[in-house]
Coordinates of C-alpha atoms in Angstrom, one line a residue:
X1 CA -31.5 65.7 -3.7
X2 CA -29.7 62.9 -3.1
X3 CA -31.2 59.6 -4.1
X4 CA -30.6 56.3 -1.9
X5 CA -30.4 53.4 -3.7
X6 CA -31.3 50.2 -2.7
X7 CA -30.1 47.0 -2.7
X8 CA -31.8 43.2 -3.1
X9 CA -30.2 40.7 -1.9
X10 CA -29.5 38.3 -3.7
X11 CA -32.9 35.4 -4.1
X12 CA -32.1 32.6 -1.6
X13 CA -34.0 29.4 -2.6
X14 CA -36.3 28.3 -1.0
X15 CA -38.0 25.2 -0.3
X16 CA -40.5 24.0 -2.1
X17 CA -43.8 22.5 -0.5
X18 CA -44.8 19.2 -1.9
X19 CA -48.2 18.4 -3.4
X20 CA -49.0 16.5 0.1
X21 CA -48.1 19.8 1.3
X22 CA -45.6 18.8 2.5
X23 CA -41.1 20.2 2.0
X24 CA -38.7 18.7 -0.8
X25 CA -34.9 19.2 -0.4
X26 CA -33.6 21.7 -3.1
X27 CA -32.1 19.7 -5.6
X28 CA -28.3 20.5 -6.3
X29 CA -27.4 21.7 -8.5
X30 CA -25.9 19.6 -11.8
X31 CA -22.3 21.3 -12.1
X32 CA -21.2 20.6 -7.7
X33 CA -22.9 16.7 -8.9
X34 CA -19.8 16.0 -10.9
X35 CA -18.0 17.8 -9.0
X36 CA -17.9 15.8 -6.1
X37 CA -17.5 12.6 -8.7
X38 CA -14.5 14.6 -9.8
X39 CA -13.6 14.1 -6.5
X40 CA -13.5 11.1 -6.1
X41 CA -13.5 9.2 -9.2
X42 CA -9.5 8.7 -8.9
X43 CA -10.4 7.0 -5.4
X44 CA -12.7 4.9 -7.2
X45 CA -11.0 3.9 -9.6
X46 CA -7.9 3.5 -7.7
X47 CA -9.9 0.1 -5.7
X48 CA -11.2 -1.3 -8.8
X49 CA -7.8 -1.9 -10.6
X50 CA -6.0 -2.1 -7.4
X51 CA -8.4 -3.4 -5.5
X52 CA -11.5 -5.3 -6.7
X53 CA -10.1 -6.3 -9.7
X54 CA -7.0 -9.1 -8.1
X55 CA -9.8 -10.1 -5.8
X56 CA -11.8 -10.4 -8.5
X57 CA -8.8 -12.3 -10.1
X58 CA -6.7 -14.4 -7.1
X59 CA -11.3 -15.7 -6.5
X60 CA -11.2 -16.6 -9.9
X61 CA -7.5 -18.6 -10.6
X62 CA -9.1 -20.2 -6.8
X63 CA -11.7 -21.5 -8.8
X64 CA -9.9 -22.5 -12.7
X65 CA -7.5 -25.6 -13.0
X66 CA -5.6 -23.4 -14.2
X67 CA -1.6 -24.5 -16.0
X68 CA 0.8 -22.4 -17.3
X69 CA -1.1 -22.6 -20.4
X70 CA -4.3 -22.3 -20.1
X71 CA -3.3 -19.5 -18.2
X72 CA -1.2 -17.8 -21.2
X73 CA -5.2 -19.5 -23.4
X74 CA -7.4 -18.4 -20.4
X75 CA -8.8 -21.9 -20.7
X76 CA -9.0 -23.5 -18.1
X77 CA -11.8 -25.5 -17.0
X78 CA -14.0 -24.8 -14.0
X79 CA -13.8 -26.9 -11.0
X80 CA -15.0 -24.9 -7.8
X81 CA -13.9 -25.6 -5.0
X82 CA -12.1 -29.3 -6.2
X83 CA -8.4 -26.9 -5.6
X84 CA -9.9 -25.2 -1.7
X85 CA -10.2 -28.9 -0.2
X86 CA -7.0 -30.2 -2.1
X87 CA -5.0 -27.7 -0.1
X88 CA -7.3 -28.2 3.3
X89 CA -6.3 -32.7 2.1
X90 CA -2.7 -31.6 1.6
X91 CA -0.6 -32.5 4.6
X92 CA 0.7 -28.2 4.4
X93 CA -1.8 -27.8 5.7
X94 CA -2.2 -28.2 9.5
X95 CA 1.7 -26.7 10.0
X96 CA 1.9 -24.1 7.4
X97 CA -1.9 -23.2 9.6
X98 CA -0.7 -24.3 13.1
X99 CA 2.8 -21.7 12.1
X100 CA 0.8 -19.0 10.8
X101 CA -0.9 -19.3 14.6
X102 CA 2.2 -19.0 16.4
X103 CA 4.2 -16.7 14.0
X104 CA 0.7 -14.4 14.4
X105 CA -0.3 -14.4 17.7
X106 CA 3.2 -14.2 18.9
X107 CA 4.6 -11.0 17.1
X108 CA 0.9 -8.8 18.6
X109 CA 1.9 -9.9 21.4
X110 CA 5.4 -9.3 22.3
X111 CA 5.6 -5.8 19.7
X112 CA 2.5 -4.5 21.7
X113 CA 3.5 -4.9 24.8
X114 CA 7.4 -3.9 24.2
X115 CA 5.6 -0.7 22.3
X116 CA 3.4 0.6 25.2
X117 CA 6.3 0.0 27.7
X118 CA 8.4 2.0 25.4
X119 CA 5.9 4.6 24.3
X120 CA 5.7 4.9 28.1
X121 CA 9.2 5.4 28.7
X122 CA 9.0 8.1 25.9
X123 CA 6.5 9.6 27.6
X124 CA 8.1 11.0 30.2
X125 CA 10.2 14.4 29.1
X126 CA 14.2 14.0 29.8
X127 CA 16.8 14.9 27.5
X128 CA 18.0 12.5 24.3
X129 CA 13.8 11.9 24.3
X130 CA 13.7 12.9 20.9
X131 CA 17.0 11.2 19.3
X132 CA 15.9 8.1 21.3
X133 CA 12.8 7.5 19.8
X134 CA 14.7 8.6 16.2
X135 CA 16.6 6.2 16.4
X136 CA 14.4 3.2 17.8
X137 CA 12.2 4.3 14.1
X138 CA 15.1 2.6 12.0
X139 CA 13.6 -1.0 12.1
X140 CA 10.9 0.8 10.5
X141 CA 12.0 2.6 8.1
X142 CA 14.0 -0.3 6.4
X143 CA 13.3 -2.4 4.1
X144 CA 12.3 -5.6 4.7
X145 CA 14.7 -7.6 2.3
X146 CA 17.6 -5.5 4.4
X147 CA 16.7 -6.0 8.4
X148 CA 15.7 -10.0 7.2
X149 CA 19.1 -10.3 5.4
X150 CA 21.1 -8.1 8.7
X151 CA 19.5 -10.7 11.0
X152 CA 20.0 -13.5 8.5
X153 CA 23.8 -12.5 9.3
X154 CA 23.7 -12.2 12.9
X155 CA 21.9 -15.6 13.7
X156 CA 24.1 -17.8 11.0
X157 CA 25.4 -20.4 12.9
X158 CA 28.8 -20.3 11.7
X159 CA 29.2 -16.5 11.4
X160 CA 26.6 -14.7 13.5
X161 CA 27.8 -12.4 16.0
X162 CA 24.3 -13.9 18.7
X163 CA 26.0 -16.8 18.8
X164 CA 29.5 -15.8 19.1
X165 CA 27.7 -13.8 22.3
X166 CA 26.6 -16.7 23.1
X167 CA 30.2 -18.9 23.6
X168 CA 31.8 -16.3 25.2
X169 CA 29.5 -17.3 28.6
X170 CA 30.5 -20.8 27.4
X171 CA 27.0 -22.0 25.1
X172 CA 27.4 -23.7 22.1
X173 CA 25.9 -22.7 19.2
X174 CA 21.6 -22.6 17.7
X175 CA 21.4 -23.0 14.1
X176 CA 19.1 -20.5 14.5
X177 CA 17.5 -21.3 10.9
X178 CA 18.8 -24.7 10.0
X179 CA 16.7 -26.3 12.6
X180 CA 13.4 -27.3 12.5
X181 CA 13.2 -27.0 16.7
X182 CA 14.0 -22.7 15.6
X183 CA 13.5 -21.6 12.5
X184 CA 9.7 -20.4 12.8
X185 CA 10.8 -18.7 16.3
X186 CA 14.4 -17.3 14.4
X187 CA 11.8 -15.3 11.8
X188 CA 9.7 -15.0 14.7
X189 CA 11.9 -12.4 16.4
X190 CA 13.0 -10.6 13.3
X191 CA 9.3 -10.2 12.7
X192 CA 8.9 -9.0 16.4
X193 CA 11.3 -6.5 16.3
X194 CA 11.0 -4.0 12.8
X195 CA 6.4 -4.3 14.3
X196 CA 8.0 -2.4 18.0
X197 CA 8.7 0.6 16.3
X198 CA 4.9 1.1 15.5
X199 CA 3.2 0.6 18.1
X200 CA 5.7 2.6 19.5
X201 CA 4.6 5.5 17.9
X202 CA 1.2 5.1 17.8
X203 CA 1.0 4.0 21.6
X204 CA 2.7 6.8 22.3
X205 CA 0.7 9.5 20.4
X206 CA -3.0 7.8 22.7
X207 CA -1.1 8.5 25.7
X208 CA -0.4 11.3 25.3
X209 CA -3.6 12.5 23.9
X210 CA -5.0 11.6 27.1
X211 CA -5.3 14.7 29.7
X212 CA -3.3 14.9 33.0
X213 CA -5.8 16.3 35.5
X214 CA -6.8 12.3 35.0
X215 CA -3.8 11.2 36.1
X216 CA -3.3 14.2 38.9
X217 CA -6.9 13.0 40.4
X218 CA -6.0 9.6 40.7
X219 CA -2.8 10.0 42.2
X220 CA -5.1 13.1 45.1
X221 CA -7.4 9.8 46.0
X222 CA -4.1 7.7 46.3
X223 CA -4.4 4.8 43.4
X224 CA -0.4 4.2 43.0
X225 CA 1.4 4.4 39.9
X226 CA 0.3 0.5 38.9
X227 CA -3.9 1.2 40.0
X228 CA -2.7 4.6 37.5
X229 CA -2.1 2.4 33.9
X230 CA -4.5 -0.3 34.9
X231 CA -7.6 2.1 36.2
X232 CA -6.9 5.3 34.1
X233 CA -3.7 5.0 31.0
X234 CA -5.2 1.0 29.5
X235 CA -8.9 2.0 29.3
X236 CA -8.3 5.5 27.9
X237 CA -5.9 4.2 25.9
X238 CA -8.6 1.0 24.4
X239 CA -9.5 3.0 21.3
X240 CA -6.0 2.9 20.1
X241 CA -4.2 -0.4 20.7
X242 CA -8.4 -1.9 19.0
X243 CA -6.9 -0.2 16.4
X244 CA -2.8 -0.6 16.4
X245 CA -3.8 -4.3 17.3
X246 CA -6.2 -5.2 14.3
X247 CA -3.7 -3.0 11.3
X248 CA -0.7 -5.6 13.1
X249 CA -3.0 -8.2 13.1
X250 CA -3.3 -7.1 9.1
X251 CA -0.1 -7.0 8.2
X252 CA 2.0 -9.7 9.7
X253 CA -0.6 -12.2 8.7
X254 CA 0.4 -11.4 5.1
X255 CA 4.2 -11.3 6.1
X256 CA 6.2 -12.6 3.7
X257 CA 9.3 -11.0 2.7
X258 CA 11.2 -12.2 6.3
X259 CA 10.0 -16.1 6.3
X260 CA 11.6 -16.3 2.8
X261 CA 14.4 -14.8 3.0
X262 CA 15.5 -16.4 6.6
X263 CA 14.1 -19.4 6.1
X264 CA 12.3 -20.3 3.0
X265 CA 9.9 -21.8 5.2
X266 CA 12.0 -24.2 6.1
X267 CA 14.0 -26.5 6.5
X268 CA 11.9 -29.7 6.3
X269 CA 8.2 -26.6 6.5
X270 CA 9.9 -25.8 9.6
X271 CA 8.3 -22.7 9.2
X272 CA 6.2 -22.5 6.2
X273 CA 3.0 -19.8 6.9
X274 CA 0.1 -19.5 4.3
X275 CA 2.2 -16.7 2.7
X276 CA 5.3 -19.0 2.3
X277 CA 3.3 -22.0 0.7
X278 CA 0.7 -19.7 -1.6
X279 CA 3.2 -17.9 -3.4
X280 CA 5.9 -22.0 -3.5
X281 CA 2.9 -23.0 -4.7
X282 CA 2.3 -20.5 -7.0
X283 CA 5.9 -19.8 -8.3
X284 CA 8.6 -21.8 -6.5
X285 CA 8.0 -25.1 -8.6
X286 CA 9.0 -26.1 -12.1
X287 CA 5.2 -26.4 -12.6
X288 CA 3.5 -24.1 -10.6
X289 CA -0.2 -24.9 -9.6
X290 CA -1.7 -21.5 -9.3
X291 CA -5.2 -22.7 -8.2
X292 CA -4.3 -24.2 -4.8
X293 CA -1.9 -21.3 -4.1
X294 CA -4.5 -19.1 -4.8
X295 CA -7.1 -20.4 -2.4
X296 CA -4.6 -19.9 0.0
X297 CA -4.1 -16.4 -0.8
X298 CA -8.0 -15.8 0.1
X299 CA -7.9 -18.5 3.1
X300 CA -5.3 -15.2 4.3
X301 CA -7.8 -12.7 2.9
X302 CA -10.1 -14.4 4.8
X303 CA -8.7 -14.3 8.2
X304 CA -8.1 -11.1 8.7
X305 CA -11.4 -10.2 7.3
X306 CA -13.3 -12.0 10.2
X307 CA -10.8 -10.4 12.3
X308 CA -11.8 -6.8 11.3
X309 CA -15.4 -7.4 11.1
X310 CA -15.4 -8.7 15.3
X311 CA -12.9 -5.6 15.5
X312 CA -15.8 -3.9 14.1
X313 CA -18.6 -5.1 16.1
X314 CA -17.1 -5.0 19.0
X315 CA -16.5 -1.2 18.2
X316 CA -20.3 -0.6 17.7
X317 CA -20.6 -2.1 21.2
X318 CA -19.1 -0.3 22.9
X319 CA -19.8 2.9 21.0
X320 CA -23.6 2.0 21.9
X321 CA -23.0 1.2 25.0

């Protein structure tokens, strides 16, 4: 007779009854826990080495009276918030704060507006659409030193192509980079040009995620093109827009390359921002002021952190509602 071999299913781990009658979760084996920590370790090490430690050192620099000698030997005296009081009382603080705010807000406004307009334009499929989108990515792909140097040449008072173009219409030369009235606006124009592709790519992806059926329903209800934009596109694009503006804000606050290469914060401090001021204090003088320079850098971090917390709070309220 043929024997029927019955196979037993593998034992299944069951919850263990606790003393009070409740069920206690089965603990994961140690091998799985160590595997999870192994995957997490590189990220933790990266954050500690490249974020936590530099941030700690920057805070520590701002709370001590560092000189070149004490920076090497590490015996700088602790002076608490004296460096912060020094920069708050510095005549450069007010203009640098104003320039940072104007530079950030104007750049964000035009980058987002132009990027959204181009994203709406490219949403309509037409011939050469992909080619044109690729060309618009060029400013984003170029190194900042190349873009800044190009704009410096274009805005040169004597040999720049912008003044040559204005001369065709009979306008006199504009001292874009050497006039206190125009230097800040010159670096803003360059920064807008560099930041448009980022807004275009992110907003275009957000527009593609909107279901076309919603537009068809709005059109059947008699909504005009402008009403479809304000009642359908803009509300549905709000989460993507918030992320785009937040990332643009954090990036624009710390922009240094463009301003330093084009104007070095001048003339007479007319285009100095917190980023260039911090660099000049820490590295731009024969006798560097490491403490005040670090204090200015920490103010930039606080500004970015405040806006980030505002964004997180707004997102949480929107989720709860």
